[in-house]
PDB file of C-alpha atoms in Angstrom:
ATOM      1  CA  UNK A  12     -76.979 -11.051  22.234  1.00  0.00           C
ATOM      2  CA  UNK A  13     -75.341 -12.135  25.623  1.00  0.00           C
ATOM      3  CA  UNK A  14     -71.999 -11.003  25.746  1.00  0.00           C
ATOM      4  CA  UNK A  15     -71.132  -9.845  29.205  1.00  0.00           C
ATOM      5  CA  UNK A  16     -69.566 -12.949  29.819  1.00  0.00           C
ATOM      6  CA  UNK A  17     -67.177 -12.496  27.308  1.00  0.00           C
ATOM      7  CA  UNK A  18     -66.246  -8.461  28.758  1.00  0.00           C
ATOM      8  CA  UNK A  19     -63.950  -7.453  31.393  1.00  0.00           C
ATOM      9  CA  UNK A  20     -65.104  -7.743  34.825  1.00  0.00           C
ATOM     10  CA  UNK A  21     -68.274  -9.418  33.588  1.00  0.00           C
ATOM     11  CA  UNK A  22     -70.156  -6.434  33.729  1.00  0.00           C
ATOM     12  CA  UNK A  23     -72.021  -5.024  30.415  1.00  0.00           C
ATOM     13  CA  UNK A  24     -70.438  -1.647  29.715  1.00  0.00           C
ATOM     14  CA  UNK A  25     -72.525   1.740  30.536  1.00  0.00           C
ATOM     15  CA  UNK A  26     -74.476   2.732  27.763  1.00  0.00           C
ATOM     16  CA  UNK A  27     -73.005   6.332  28.503  1.00  0.00           C
ATOM     17  CA  UNK A  28     -69.777   4.374  26.574  1.00  0.00           C
ATOM     18  CA  UNK A  29     -71.786   4.430  23.458  1.00  0.00           C
ATOM     19  CA  UNK A  30     -70.937   6.890  20.214  1.00  0.00           C
ATOM     20  CA  UNK A  31     -72.554   9.423  19.081  1.00  0.00           C
ATOM     21  CA  UNK A  32     -72.844   9.345  15.012  1.00  0.00           C
ATOM     22  CA  UNK A  33     -70.519  11.478  13.434  1.00  0.00           C
ATOM     23  CA  UNK A  34     -72.046  13.888  10.802  1.00  0.00           C
ATOM     24  CA  UNK A  35     -69.954  16.107   8.402  1.00  0.00           C
ATOM     25  CA  UNK A  36     -69.400  16.928   5.617  1.00  0.00           C
ATOM     26  CA  UNK A  37     -66.423  15.841   2.626  1.00  0.00           C
ATOM     27  CA  UNK A  38     -65.630  16.943  -0.307  1.00  0.00           C
ATOM     28  CA  UNK A  39     -66.066  14.501  -3.713  1.00  0.00           C
ATOM     29  CA  UNK A  40     -63.393  15.097  -6.437  1.00  0.00           C
ATOM     30  CA  UNK A  41     -64.799  14.888  -9.428  1.00  0.00           C
ATOM     31  CA  UNK A  42     -62.046  16.742 -11.368  1.00  0.00           C
ATOM     32  CA  UNK A  43     -58.582  18.653 -11.035  1.00  0.00           C
ATOM     33  CA  UNK A  44     -61.008  21.887 -10.447  1.00  0.00           C
ATOM     34  CA  UNK A  45     -64.163  20.618  -9.112  1.00  0.00           C
ATOM     35  CA  UNK A  46     -65.462  19.694  -6.027  1.00  0.00           C
ATOM     36  CA  UNK A  47     -69.303  18.251  -4.592  1.00  0.00           C
ATOM     37  CA  UNK A  48     -70.022  18.699  -0.982  1.00  0.00           C
ATOM     38  CA  UNK A  49     -71.283  15.272   0.327  1.00  0.00           C
ATOM     39  CA  UNK A  50     -72.738  14.283   3.659  1.00  0.00           C
ATOM     40  CA  UNK A  51     -71.401  11.563   5.671  1.00  0.00           C
ATOM     41  CA  UNK A  52     -72.401   9.836   8.490  1.00  0.00           C
ATOM     42  CA  UNK A  53     -70.238   7.848  10.632  1.00  0.00           C
ATOM     43  CA  UNK A  54     -71.644   5.271  13.028  1.00  0.00           C
ATOM     44  CA  UNK A  55     -69.689   3.071  16.045  1.00  0.00           C
ATOM     45  CA  UNK A  56     -71.332   0.375  17.380  1.00  0.00           C
ATOM     46  CA  UNK A  57     -69.851  -1.737  20.318  1.00  0.00           C
ATOM     47  CA  UNK A  58     -71.963  -4.839  19.132  1.00  0.00           C
ATOM     48  CA  UNK A  59     -69.378  -4.587  16.064  1.00  0.00           C
ATOM     49  CA  UNK A  60     -66.319  -3.154  17.309  1.00  0.00           C
ATOM     50  CA  UNK A  61     -63.580  -3.474  14.026  1.00  0.00           C
ATOM     51  CA  UNK A  62     -65.766  -1.691  11.691  1.00  0.00           C
ATOM     52  CA  UNK A  63     -67.393   1.837  11.336  1.00  0.00           C
ATOM     53  CA  UNK A  64     -70.228   2.376   9.314  1.00  0.00           C
ATOM     54  CA  UNK A  65     -70.526   4.893   6.923  1.00  0.00           C
ATOM     55  CA  UNK A  66     -73.779   6.793   4.911  1.00  0.00           C
ATOM     56  CA  UNK A  67     -72.687   8.628   2.401  1.00  0.00           C
ATOM     57  CA  UNK A  68     -75.213  11.259   0.812  1.00  0.00           C
ATOM     58  CA  UNK A  69     -75.529  13.657  -1.650  1.00  0.00           C
ATOM     59  CA  UNK A  70     -78.216  16.482  -2.429  1.00  0.00           C
ATOM     60  CA  UNK A  71     -79.912  14.363  -4.875  1.00  0.00           C
ATOM     61  CA  UNK A  72     -81.140  11.753  -2.053  1.00  0.00           C
ATOM     62  CA  UNK A  73     -78.613   9.446  -2.974  1.00  0.00           C
ATOM     63  CA  UNK A  74     -76.769   6.904   0.141  1.00  0.00           C
ATOM     64  CA  UNK A  75     -73.847   4.440  -0.207  1.00  0.00           C
ATOM     65  CA  UNK A  76     -72.722   3.027   2.517  1.00  0.00           C
ATOM     66  CA  UNK A  77     -69.500   1.263   3.145  1.00  0.00           C
ATOM     67  CA  UNK A  78     -68.243  -0.363   6.521  1.00  0.00           C
ATOM     68  CA  UNK A  79     -64.678   0.211   6.657  1.00  0.00           C
ATOM     69  CA  UNK A  80     -62.476  -0.907   8.906  1.00  0.00           C
ATOM     70  CA  UNK A  81     -61.642   1.345  12.441  1.00  0.00           C
ATOM     71  CA  UNK A  82     -58.337   0.197  12.618  1.00  0.00           C
ATOM     72  CA  UNK A  83     -57.820   1.241   8.958  1.00  0.00           C
ATOM     73  CA  UNK A  84     -59.067   4.580   9.903  1.00  0.00           C
ATOM     74  CA  UNK A  85     -57.115   5.002  12.649  1.00  0.00           C
ATOM     75  CA  UNK A  86     -54.506   3.906  10.680  1.00  0.00           C
ATOM     76  CA  UNK A  87     -55.104   6.279   7.968  1.00  0.00           C
ATOM     77  CA  UNK A  88     -54.746   9.550  10.648  1.00  0.00           C
ATOM     78  CA  UNK A  89     -51.007   8.706  10.471  1.00  0.00           C
ATOM     79  CA  UNK A  90     -50.217   7.029   7.090  1.00  0.00           C
ATOM     80  CA  UNK A  91     -51.798   6.206   3.839  1.00  0.00           C
ATOM     81  CA  UNK A  92     -52.842   2.795   4.892  1.00  0.00           C
ATOM     82  CA  UNK A  93     -55.355   0.326   3.359  1.00  0.00           C
ATOM     83  CA  UNK A  94     -54.946  -1.744  -0.022  1.00  0.00           C
ATOM     84  CA  UNK A  95     -58.048  -2.859  -3.096  1.00  0.00           C
ATOM     85  CA  UNK A  96     -61.396  -1.212  -2.440  1.00  0.00           C
ATOM     86  CA  UNK A  97     -60.251   1.286   0.615  1.00  0.00           C
ATOM     87  CA  UNK A  98     -57.305   3.789   0.888  1.00  0.00           C
ATOM     88  CA  UNK A  99     -56.833   6.342   3.141  1.00  0.00           C
ATOM     89  CA  UNK A 100     -54.235   9.289   3.558  1.00  0.00           C
ATOM     90  CA  UNK A 101     -53.757  11.676   6.489  1.00  0.00           C
ATOM     91  CA  UNK A 102     -53.401  15.291   5.117  1.00  0.00           C
ATOM     92  CA  UNK A 103     -49.971  16.688   4.421  1.00  0.00           C
ATOM     93  CA  UNK A 104     -49.360  18.814   7.744  1.00  0.00           C
ATOM     94  CA  UNK A 105     -46.010  20.443   5.974  1.00  0.00           C
ATOM     95  CA  UNK A 106     -48.157  22.010   3.277  1.00  0.00           C
ATOM     96  CA  UNK A 107     -51.404  23.183   5.920  1.00  0.00           C
ATOM     97  CA  UNK A 108     -53.212  20.083   4.698  1.00  0.00           C
ATOM     98  CA  UNK A 109     -56.235  19.430   7.408  1.00  0.00           C
ATOM     99  CA  UNK A 110     -57.998  16.591   5.257  1.00  0.00           C
ATOM    100  CA  UNK A 111     -57.883  13.230   5.509  1.00  0.00           C
ATOM    101  CA  UNK A 112     -58.105  11.449   2.284  1.00  0.00           C
ATOM    102  CA  UNK A 113     -60.207   8.098   1.388  1.00  0.00           C
ATOM    103  CA  UNK A 114     -60.224   6.751  -2.296  1.00  0.00           C
ATOM    104  CA  UNK A 115     -63.248   4.544  -2.369  1.00  0.00           C
ATOM    105  CA  UNK A 116     -63.273   2.027  -5.300  1.00  0.00           C
ATOM    106  CA  UNK A 117     -66.519  -0.121  -5.654  1.00  0.00           C
ATOM    107  CA  UNK A 118     -68.617  -1.995  -8.586  1.00  0.00           C
ATOM    108  CA  UNK A 119     -70.461   1.936 -10.159  1.00  0.00           C
ATOM    109  CA  UNK A 120     -67.070   3.713  -9.907  1.00  0.00           C
ATOM    110  CA  UNK A 121     -64.717   5.231  -7.346  1.00  0.00           C
ATOM    111  CA  UNK A 122     -64.831   8.372  -5.570  1.00  0.00           C
ATOM    112  CA  UNK A 123     -61.803  10.461  -4.166  1.00  0.00           C
ATOM    113  CA  UNK A 124     -62.927  11.833  -0.413  1.00  0.00           C
ATOM    114  CA  UNK A 125     -61.748  14.793   1.894  1.00  0.00           C
ATOM    115  CA  UNK A 126     -62.951  14.923   5.036  1.00  0.00           C
ATOM    116  CA  UNK A 127     -61.799  17.535   8.382  1.00  0.00           C
ATOM    117  CA  UNK A 128     -59.387  14.767   9.436  1.00  0.00           C
ATOM    118  CA  UNK A 129     -59.832  16.848  13.521  1.00  0.00           C
ATOM    119  CA  UNK A 130     -63.051  16.011  13.859  1.00  0.00           C
ATOM    120  CA  UNK A 131     -62.977  12.409  12.164  1.00  0.00           C
ATOM    121  CA  UNK A 132     -59.471  11.848  14.513  1.00  0.00           C
ATOM    122  CA  UNK A 133     -61.788  12.894  17.453  1.00  0.00           C
ATOM    123  CA  UNK A 134     -64.582  10.819  17.094  1.00  0.00           C
ATOM    124  CA  UNK A 135     -62.763   7.576  16.635  1.00  0.00           C
ATOM    125  CA  UNK A 136     -60.549   8.485  20.047  1.00  0.00           C
ATOM    126  CA  UNK A 137     -64.622   8.186  21.464  1.00  0.00           C
ATOM    127  CA  UNK A 138     -64.363   4.714  19.814  1.00  0.00           C
ATOM    128  CA  UNK A 139     -61.452   3.847  21.476  1.00  0.00           C
ATOM    129  CA  UNK A 140     -62.699   4.596  24.459  1.00  0.00           C
ATOM    130  CA  UNK A 141     -66.241   2.894  24.211  1.00  0.00           C
ATOM    131  CA  UNK A 142     -64.236  -0.241  22.689  1.00  0.00           C
ATOM    132  CA  UNK A 143     -60.190   0.201  23.475  1.00  0.00           C
ATOM    133  CA  UNK A 144     -57.673  -0.890  20.971  1.00  0.00           C
ATOM    134  CA  UNK A 145     -57.291  -4.402  21.964  1.00  0.00           C
ATOM    135  CA  UNK A 146     -60.513  -5.990  23.419  1.00  0.00           C
ATOM    136  CA  UNK A 147     -62.486  -5.626  20.742  1.00  0.00           C
ATOM    137  CA  UNK A 148     -62.834  -9.634  20.746  1.00  0.00           C
ATOM    138  CA  UNK A 149     -64.188  -9.704  23.778  1.00  0.00           C
ATOM    139  CA  UNK A 150     -67.399  -7.652  22.393  1.00  0.00           C
ATOM    140  CA  UNK A 151     -68.224  -9.701  20.131  1.00  0.00           C
ATOM    141  CA  UNK A 152     -70.562 -12.522  19.249  1.00  0.00           C
ATOM    142  CA  UNK A 153     -68.273 -15.105  16.955  1.00  0.00           C
ATOM    143  CA  UNK A 154     -70.690 -17.297  16.197  1.00  0.00           C
ATOM    144  CA  UNK A 155     -72.714 -14.446  14.939  1.00  0.00           C
ATOM    145  CA  UNK A 156     -70.072 -13.055  13.049  1.00  0.00           C
ATOM    146  CA  UNK A 157     -69.241 -16.564  11.465  1.00  0.00           C
ATOM    147  CA  UNK A 158     -72.737 -17.181  10.668  1.00  0.00           C
ATOM    148  CA  UNK A 159     -73.011 -13.727   8.724  1.00  0.00           C
ATOM    149  CA  UNK A 160     -69.867 -14.966   6.646  1.00  0.00           C
ATOM    150  CA  UNK A 161     -71.297 -17.579   6.051  1.00  0.00           C
ATOM    151  CA  UNK A 162     -74.864 -16.731   4.581  1.00  0.00           C
ATOM    152  CA  UNK A 163     -72.776 -13.713   2.510  1.00  0.00           C
ATOM    153  CA  UNK A 164     -70.244 -16.206   1.021  1.00  0.00           C
ATOM    154  CA  UNK A 165     -73.999 -18.321   0.262  1.00  0.00           C
ATOM    155  CA  UNK A 166     -74.896 -15.260  -2.068  1.00  0.00           C
ATOM    156  CA  UNK A 167     -72.229 -15.140  -4.408  1.00  0.00           C
TER     157      UNK A 167
END
């Protein structure tokens, strides 16, 4: 994918600006009194600057991948955000909270997850250094993205 002509200064960004994968343990709340650990791997690819891919894996070997909006995650660090399938809430600092909350709803059910907000926030800052807010469209291959959307629409 050729995108150097769309990027500021006409140069392809340095490889060192890619973000490393963030691996952390989140907690899936299955009842009022029970939470189970779930491994979350957050990946950011500057070729798809609007999205963050998150692979959630449990101890039994099951993995589910969600594609989330980077902007939604960033907003969720500070205020409730999202509608529909993905909702995110920041921690309640008044009561000593330090977890970001995610409610994910899909065809197979829903999951309420909590994870360390400071770690995720620092990682999201790295994504902003790789692709600053407001410049995402400069590094995208719009033809490829539109073709992918059309292909997905024809599958439905």
